[in-house]
Coordinates of N, CA, C and O and ligand atoms in Angstrom, one line a residue:
X1 N -92.3 24.1 -92.3 CA -90.8 24.1 -91.9 C -90.6 24.4 -90.4 O -91.4 25.1 -89.8
X2 N -89.6 23.8 -89.9 CA -89.3 23.9 -88.5 C -88.6 25.3 -88.2 O -87.5 25.5 -88.8
X3 N -89.1 26.1 -87.3 CA -88.5 27.4 -87.0 C -87.1 27.3 -86.5 O -86.2 28.1 -86.7
X4 N -86.8 26.2 -85.8 CA -85.4 26.0 -85.3 C -84.4 25.8 -86.4 O -83.2 26.0 -86.2
X5 N -84.8 25.5 -87.6 CA -83.9 25.3 -88.7 C -83.9 26.5 -89.7 O -83.2 26.4 -90.7
X6 N -84.6 27.5 -89.3 CA -84.6 28.8 -90.1 C -83.2 29.5 -90.0 O -82.7 29.8 -89.0
X7 N -82.6 29.7 -91.2 CA -81.3 30.3 -91.2 C -81.4 31.8 -91.4 O -81.0 32.6 -90.6
X8 N -82.1 32.2 -92.5 CA -82.2 33.6 -92.8 C -83.2 33.8 -94.0 O -83.7 32.7 -94.5
X9 N -83.4 35.0 -94.5 CA -84.2 35.1 -95.7 C -83.2 35.2 -97.0 O -82.1 35.5 -96.8
X10 N -83.8 34.9 -98.1 CA -83.0 34.9 -99.3 C -82.5 36.3 -99.5 O -81.3 36.5 -100.0
X11 N -83.3 37.3 -99.2 CA -82.9 38.7 -99.4 C -81.7 39.1 -98.6 O -81.0 40.1 -99.0
X12 N -81.4 38.4 -97.5 CA -80.3 38.8 -96.7 C -78.9 38.3 -97.2 O -77.9 38.6 -96.7
X13 N -79.0 37.4 -98.2 CA -77.8 36.8 -98.8 C -77.3 37.7 -99.9 O -78.0 38.0 -100.9
X14 N -76.0 38.2 -99.8 CA -75.5 39.1 -100.8 C -75.4 38.4 -102.1 O -75.0 37.2 -102.2
X15 N -75.6 39.1 -103.2 CA -75.5 38.5 -104.5 C -74.1 38.3 -105.0 O -73.8 37.4 -105.8
X16 N -73.2 39.1 -104.4 CA -71.8 39.0 -104.9 C -70.8 38.5 -103.8 O -69.7 38.8 -103.7
X17 N -71.4 37.8 -102.8 CA -70.6 37.3 -101.7 C -71.3 36.1 -101.1 O -72.1 35.4 -101.7
X18 N -71.1 35.9 -99.8 CA -71.8 34.8 -99.1 C -72.3 35.2 -97.8 O -71.9 36.2 -97.2
X19 N -73.2 34.4 -97.2 CA -73.8 34.6 -95.9 C -73.3 33.5 -95.0 O -73.5 32.3 -95.2
X20 N -72.6 33.9 -93.9 CA -72.0 32.9 -93.0 C -72.9 32.5 -91.9 O -73.6 33.4 -91.3
X21 N -73.0 31.2 -91.6 CA -73.7 30.7 -90.5 C -73.0 29.5 -89.9 O -72.0 29.0 -90.4
X22 N -73.5 29.1 -88.7 CA -72.9 28.1 -88.0 C -73.9 26.9 -87.7 O -75.0 27.2 -87.4
X23 N -73.4 25.7 -87.9 CA -74.2 24.5 -87.6 C -73.6 23.7 -86.5 O -72.4 23.8 -86.3
X24 N -74.4 22.8 -86.0 CA -73.9 22.0 -84.9 C -73.9 20.5 -85.4 O -74.9 20.1 -86.0
X25 N -72.8 19.8 -85.2 CA -72.7 18.4 -85.6 C -72.3 17.7 -84.2 O -71.1 17.6 -83.9
X26 N -73.3 17.3 -83.5 CA -73.1 16.7 -82.2 C -72.6 17.8 -81.3 O -73.2 18.8 -81.1
X27 N -71.3 17.6 -80.7 CA -70.7 18.6 -79.9 C -69.9 19.7 -80.6 O -69.5 20.6 -80.1
X28 N -69.7 19.4 -81.9 CA -68.9 20.3 -82.7 C -69.6 21.4 -83.5 O -70.7 21.1 -84.0
X29 N -69.1 22.5 -83.5 CA -69.6 23.6 -84.3 C -68.9 23.7 -85.6 O -67.6 23.6 -85.7
X30 N -69.6 23.8 -86.7 CA -69.0 23.9 -88.0 C -69.6 25.2 -88.7 O -70.8 25.5 -88.5
X31 N -68.8 25.8 -89.5 CA -69.3 27.0 -90.2 C -69.7 26.6 -91.6 O -69.2 25.6 -92.2
X32 N -70.7 27.3 -92.1 CA -71.2 27.1 -93.5 C -71.5 28.4 -94.1 O -71.6 29.4 -93.4
X33 N -71.7 28.4 -95.4 CA -72.0 29.6 -96.2 C -73.2 29.4 -97.1 O -73.3 28.3 -97.6
X34 N -74.0 30.4 -97.2 CA -75.1 30.4 -98.2 C -74.6 31.2 -99.4 O -74.0 32.3 -99.2
X35 N -74.9 30.7 -100.6 CA -74.6 31.4 -101.8 C -75.9 31.5 -102.7 O -76.6 30.5 -102.8
X36 N -76.1 32.7 -103.2 CA -77.3 32.9 -104.0 C -77.1 32.4 -105.4 O -76.0 32.6 -106.0
X37 N -78.1 31.8 -106.0 CA -78.0 31.4 -107.4 C -79.2 32.1 -108.1 O -80.1 32.6 -107.4
X38 N -79.2 32.0 -109.4 CA -80.2 32.6 -110.2 C -81.6 32.1 -109.8 O -82.6 32.8 -109.8
X39 N -81.6 30.8 -109.5 CA -82.9 30.1 -109.2 C -83.0 29.5 -107.8 O -83.7 28.6 -107.6
X40 N -82.2 30.1 -106.9 CA -82.3 29.6 -105.5 C -81.1 29.9 -104.7 O -80.5 30.9 -104.9
X41 N -80.8 29.0 -103.8 CA -79.7 29.1 -102.8 C -79.0 27.8 -102.6 O -79.7 26.8 -102.7
X42 N -77.7 27.9 -102.4 CA -77.0 26.6 -102.1 C -76.1 26.9 -100.9 O -75.8 28.1 -100.6
X43 N -75.8 25.9 -100.2 CA -74.9 26.0 -99.0 C -73.8 25.1 -99.0 O -73.9 23.9 -99.5
X44 N -72.6 25.6 -98.6 CA -71.4 24.8 -98.5 C -70.8 24.9 -97.1 O -71.0 25.8 -96.4
X45 N -70.0 23.9 -96.8 CA -69.1 24.0 -95.6 C -68.1 25.1 -95.9 O -67.7 25.3 -97.0
X46 N -67.7 25.8 -94.9 CA -66.9 27.0 -95.0 C -65.4 26.6 -94.9 O -64.8 26.9 -93.9
X47 N -64.9 26.0 -95.9 CA -63.5 25.7 -95.9 C -63.0 25.6 -97.4 O -63.8 25.4 -98.3
X48 N -61.7 25.6 -97.5 CA -61.0 25.4 -98.8 C -60.5 24.0 -98.9 O -59.8 23.6 -97.9
X49 N -60.8 23.2 -99.9 CA -60.3 21.9 -100.0 C -58.7 21.8 -100.1 O -58.2 20.7 -99.8
X50 N -58.1 22.9 -100.4 CA -56.6 22.9 -100.5 C -56.0 22.8 -99.1 O -55.3 21.9 -98.8
X51 N -56.4 23.7 -98.2 CA -56.0 23.7 -96.8 C -57.3 23.8 -96.0 O -57.9 24.9 -96.0
X52 N -57.8 22.7 -95.5 CA -59.2 22.7 -95.0 C -59.4 23.5 -93.7 O -60.5 23.7 -93.3
X53 N -58.3 24.0 -93.2 CA -58.5 25.0 -92.0 C -58.6 26.4 -92.5 O -58.8 27.3 -91.7
X54 N -58.5 26.6 -93.8 CA -58.7 28.0 -94.4 C -60.1 28.1 -94.7 O -60.7 27.3 -95.4
X55 N -60.7 29.2 -94.3 CA -62.1 29.5 -94.5 C -62.3 30.3 -95.8 O -61.6 31.3 -96.1
X56 N -63.4 30.0 -96.6 CA -63.7 30.8 -97.7 C -64.3 32.2 -97.3 O -64.0 33.2 -97.9
X57 N -65.1 32.1 -96.3 CA -65.7 33.3 -95.7 C -65.1 33.5 -94.3 O -65.4 32.7 -93.4
X58 N -64.3 34.6 -94.2 CA -63.6 34.8 -92.9 C -64.4 35.7 -91.9 O -63.9 36.1 -90.9
X59 N -65.7 36.0 -92.3 CA -66.5 36.8 -91.4 C -67.1 38.0 -92.1 O -68.1 38.6 -91.6
X60 N -66.6 38.3 -93.3 CA -67.2 39.5 -94.0 C -67.6 39.1 -95.4 O -67.7 40.0 -96.3
X61 N -67.9 37.8 -95.6 CA -68.4 37.4 -96.9 C -67.2 36.9 -97.8 O -66.1 37.4 -97.8
X62 N -67.5 35.8 -98.5 CA -66.5 35.2 -99.3 C -66.3 36.1 -100.6 O -67.2 36.7 -101.0
X63 N -65.0 36.0 -101.1 CA -64.7 36.7 -102.3 C -65.4 36.1 -103.5 O -65.5 34.8 -103.5
X64 N -66.0 36.9 -104.4 CA -66.6 36.3 -105.6 C -66.1 37.1 -106.8 O -66.0 38.3 -106.8
X65 N -65.6 36.3 -107.8 CA -65.1 36.9 -109.0 C -65.6 36.1 -110.2 O -65.5 34.9 -110.2
X66 N -66.1 36.8 -111.2 CA -66.6 36.2 -112.4 C -67.6 35.1 -112.0 O -67.6 34.0 -112.6
X67 N -68.4 35.4 -111.1 CA -69.5 34.4 -110.7 C -68.9 33.2 -110.0 O -69.6 32.1 -109.9
X68 N -67.7 33.2 -109.5 CA -67.1 32.1 -108.8 C -66.7 32.5 -107.4 O -66.2 33.6 -107.2
X69 N -66.7 31.5 -106.5 CA -66.2 31.8 -105.2 C -64.6 31.7 -105.3 O -64.1 30.9 -106.1
X70 N -64.0 32.5 -104.5 CA -62.5 32.6 -104.6 C -61.9 32.4 -103.2 O -62.4 33.0 -102.2
X71 N -61.0 31.5 -103.1 CA -60.2 31.3 -101.9 C -59.0 32.3 -102.0 O -58.2 32.2 -102.9
X72 N -59.0 33.3 -101.1 CA -58.0 34.4 -101.2 C -56.6 33.9 -100.8 O -55.6 34.6 -101.0
X73 N -56.5 32.7 -100.2 CA -55.2 32.3 -99.7 C -54.3 32.0 -100.9 O -53.2 32.5 -100.9
X74 N -54.7 31.2 -101.8 CA -53.9 30.9 -103.0 C -54.6 31.0 -104.3 O -54.2 30.5 -105.4
X75 N -55.8 31.6 -104.3 CA -56.5 32.0 -105.5 C -57.3 30.9 -106.1 O -57.7 31.0 -107.3
X76 N -57.6 29.8 -105.4 CA -58.5 28.8 -106.1 C -59.9 29.4 -106.3 O -60.4 30.2 -105.5
X77 N -60.5 28.9 -107.4 CA -61.9 29.4 -107.7 C -62.8 28.2 -107.8 O -62.4 27.1 -108.1
X78 N -64.1 28.4 -107.4 CA -65.1 27.4 -107.2 C -66.4 27.8 -107.9 O -66.8 28.9 -107.7
X79 N -67.0 26.9 -108.6 CA -68.3 27.2 -109.2 C -69.3 27.5 -108.1 O -69.3 26.7 -107.1
X80 N -70.0 28.5 -108.2 CA -70.9 29.0 -107.1 C -72.1 28.0 -106.9 O -72.7 28.0 -105.8
X81 N -72.4 27.3 -107.9 CA -73.6 26.4 -107.8 C -73.2 25.0 -107.3 O -74.1 24.3 -106.8
X82 N -72.0 24.6 -107.5 CA -71.6 23.2 -107.2 C -70.5 23.1 -106.2 O -70.3 22.0 -105.6
X83 N -69.7 24.2 -106.0 CA -68.5 24.1 -105.2 C -67.3 23.4 -105.8 O -66.3 23.2 -105.1
X84 N -67.4 23.1 -107.1 CA -66.3 22.4 -107.8 C -65.2 23.4 -108.1 O -65.4 24.5 -108.6
X85 N -64.0 23.0 -107.7 CA -62.8 23.9 -107.9 C -62.4 23.8 -109.4 O -62.0 22.8 -109.9
X86 N -62.5 25.0 -110.1 CA -62.1 25.0 -111.5 C -60.7 25.4 -111.8 O -60.2 25.3 -112.9
X87 N -60.0 26.0 -110.7 CA -58.7 26.5 -110.9 C -58.0 26.6 -109.6 O -58.6 26.9 -108.6
X88 N -56.7 26.3 -109.6 CA -55.9 26.5 -108.3 C -55.4 25.2 -107.8 O -55.5 24.2 -108.5
X89 N -54.7 25.2 -106.7 CA -54.0 24.0 -106.2 C -54.9 22.9 -105.8 O -54.5 21.8 -105.7
X90 N -56.2 23.1 -105.7 CA -57.2 22.0 -105.4 C -58.1 21.8 -106.6 O -59.2 21.3 -106.4
X91 N -57.7 22.1 -107.8 CA -58.5 22.0 -109.0 C -59.0 20.5 -109.0 O -58.3 19.6 -108.9
X92 N -60.3 20.4 -109.3 CA -61.0 19.1 -109.4 C -61.6 18.7 -108.1 O -62.4 17.8 -108.1
X93 N -61.3 19.3 -107.0 CA -61.9 19.0 -105.7 C -63.2 19.7 -105.6 O -63.5 20.7 -106.4
X94 N -64.1 19.4 -104.7 CA -65.4 20.0 -104.5 C -65.6 20.3 -103.0 O -65.3 19.4 -102.2
X95 N -66.0 21.5 -102.7 CA -66.4 21.9 -101.3 C -67.7 21.1 -101.0 O -68.6 21.1 -101.8
X96 N -67.8 20.5 -99.8 CA -68.9 19.8 -99.4 C -70.2 20.7 -99.3 O -70.1 21.7 -98.7
X97 N -71.3 20.2 -99.9 CA -72.5 20.9 -99.8 C -73.3 20.5 -98.6 O -73.2 19.4 -98.1
X98 N -74.1 21.5 -98.1 CA -75.0 21.2 -97.0 C -76.4 21.5 -97.5 O -76.7 22.4 -98.3
X99 N -77.4 20.6 -97.1 CA -78.7 20.7 -97.7 C -79.5 21.9 -97.0 O -79.6 21.9 -95.8
X100 N -80.0 22.7 -97.9 CA -80.9 23.8 -97.4 C -82.1 23.8 -98.4 O -82.1 23.3 -99.5
X101 N -83.2 24.4 -97.9 CA -84.5 24.5 -98.7 C -85.0 25.9 -98.5 O -84.9 26.5 -97.4
X102 N -85.5 26.4 -99.6 CA -86.1 27.8 -99.5 C -87.7 27.6 -99.6 O -88.2 26.9 -100.4
X103 N -88.3 28.2 -98.7 CA -89.8 28.2 -98.7 C -90.3 29.7 -98.4 O -89.9 30.2 -97.3
X104 N -91.0 30.2 -99.3 CA -91.5 31.6 -99.2 C -90.5 32.6 -98.8 O -90.7 33.4 -97.9
X105 N -89.3 32.5 -99.5 CA -88.3 33.5 -99.3 C -87.4 33.3 -98.1 O -86.5 34.1 -97.8
X106 N -87.6 32.2 -97.3 CA -86.9 31.9 -96.1 C -86.0 30.6 -96.4 O -86.5 29.7 -97.0
X107 N -84.8 30.7 -95.9 CA -83.9 29.5 -96.1 C -83.8 28.7 -94.8 O -83.6 29.2 -93.7
X108 N -84.0 27.4 -95.0 CA -84.0 26.5 -93.8 C -82.9 25.4 -94.0 O -82.7 25.0 -95.2
X109 N -82.3 25.0 -93.0 CA -81.3 23.9 -93.0 C -82.1 22.6 -93.0 O -83.0 22.4 -92.1
X110 N -81.9 21.8 -94.0 CA -82.6 20.5 -94.1 C -81.7 19.3 -94.1 O -82.0 18.3 -94.6
X111 N -80.4 19.6 -93.7 CA -79.4 18.5 -93.7 C -79.5 17.7 -92.4 O -79.4 18.2 -91.3
X112 N -79.7 16.4 -92.6 CA -79.9 15.5 -91.4 C -78.6 15.5 -90.6 O -78.6 15.1 -89.4
X113 N -77.5 15.8 -91.1 CA -76.2 15.7 -90.4 C -76.0 16.9 -89.4 O -75.1 16.9 -88.6
X114 N -76.7 18.0 -89.6 CA -76.5 19.2 -88.8 C -77.8 19.8 -88.2 O -78.8 19.6 -88.7
X115 N -77.5 20.5 -87.1 CA -78.6 21.4 -86.6 C -78.2 22.8 -86.7 O -77.0 23.1 -86.6
X116 N -79.1 23.7 -87.0 CA -78.8 25.1 -87.1 C -78.4 25.6 -85.7 O -79.1 25.4 -84.7
X117 N -77.3 26.4 -85.6 CA -76.8 27.0 -84.4 C -77.1 28.5 -84.3 O -77.7 29.0 -83.5
X118 N -76.5 29.2 -85.3 CA -76.6 30.6 -85.3 C -76.2 31.2 -86.6 O -75.5 30.5 -87.4
X119 N -76.6 32.4 -86.9 CA -76.0 33.1 -88.0 C -74.6 33.7 -87.6 O -74.4 33.9 -86.4
X120 N -73.7 33.9 -88.6 CA -72.4 34.4 -88.3 C -71.4 33.3 -88.0 O -71.7 32.1 -88.1
X121 N -70.2 33.7 -87.5 CA -69.2 32.7 -87.3 C -69.4 31.9 -86.1 O -70.2 32.2 -85.2
X122 N -68.6 30.8 -86.0 CA -68.7 29.9 -84.9 C -68.1 30.4 -83.6 O -68.4 29.9 -82.5
X123 N -67.2 31.4 -83.8 CA -66.6 31.9 -82.6 C -65.2 31.2 -82.3 O -64.5 31.6 -81.4
X124 N -64.9 30.2 -83.1 CA -63.7 29.5 -82.9 C -62.5 30.1 -83.7 O -61.4 29.6 -83.7
X125 N -62.8 31.2 -84.3 CA -61.7 31.8 -85.1 C -61.4 33.3 -84.7 O -62.3 34.0 -84.2
X126 N -60.2 33.7 -85.0 CA -59.8 35.1 -84.8 C -60.2 35.8 -86.1 O -59.5 35.6 -87.1
X127 N -61.2 36.6 -86.1 CA -61.7 37.3 -87.3 C -60.7 38.3 -87.9 O -60.8 38.7 -89.0
X128 N -59.7 38.7 -87.1 CA -58.8 39.7 -87.6 C -57.7 39.1 -88.5 O -57.0 39.8 -89.1
X129 N -57.7 37.8 -88.6 CA -56.6 37.1 -89.3 C -57.2 36.3 -90.4 O -58.3 35.7 -90.3
X130 N -56.5 36.2 -91.5 CA -56.9 35.3 -92.6 C -56.0 34.1 -92.6 O -55.9 33.3 -93.5
X131 N -55.2 33.9 -91.5 CA -54.2 32.9 -91.5 C -54.8 31.5 -91.1 O -56.0 31.3 -91.0
X132 N -53.9 30.6 -90.8 CA -54.2 29.3 -90.4 C -54.4 29.2 -88.9 O -53.6 28.6 -88.2
X133 N -55.6 29.7 -88.5 CA -55.9 29.7 -87.1 C -56.3 28.3 -86.6 O -57.2 27.7 -87.3
X134 N -55.8 27.9 -85.5 CA -56.4 26.7 -84.9 C -56.0 25.4 -85.5 O -56.6 24.4 -85.3
X135 N -54.9 25.5 -86.3 CA -54.5 24.3 -87.0 C -54.0 23.2 -86.0 O -53.1 23.5 -85.3
X136 N -54.6 22.1 -86.0 CA -54.3 21.1 -85.0 C -53.3 20.1 -85.4 O -52.7 19.4 -84.6
X137 N -53.0 20.1 -86.7 CA -51.9 19.3 -87.2 C -52.3 17.8 -87.3 O -51.4 17.0 -87.6
X138 N -53.5 17.5 -87.2 CA -53.9 16.1 -87.4 C -54.9 16.0 -88.5 O -55.3 16.9 -89.2
Ligands
FES1 S1 -55.9 27.4 -99.0 FE1 -57.4 27.9 -100.5 S2 -56.3 27.8 -102.4 FE2 -54.8 27.3 -100.9

């Protein structure tokens, strides 16, 4: 595996929340989250399909309830293994997945659309707010 695509270790991902990291898509930075599963790890883009400028993980881990990810804005819930919205205003939608691979306890980004940038937030957001920061209106 390529060290440049190393995100973190599986042990660093909380079992009842998410691990935030940032990827690069050309000139753009995008946030993503790692979620632990019973048999591995899955990664999603860090947004809610209801309002795509709302982040599931605002910097301190996504809310997790009954084994599902929760958007705290309007309470939508998502299957932790698929990102499928089971309840809420975006029911039936799915959060986009990002390809990752685990090798010897280390998680690597393996999605051809992105390069690994850093762990943590992209820096484009005000972490003190859970509001609609940076909404561009387009
Ligand atoms: S913004 Fe996530 S449920 Fe409305």
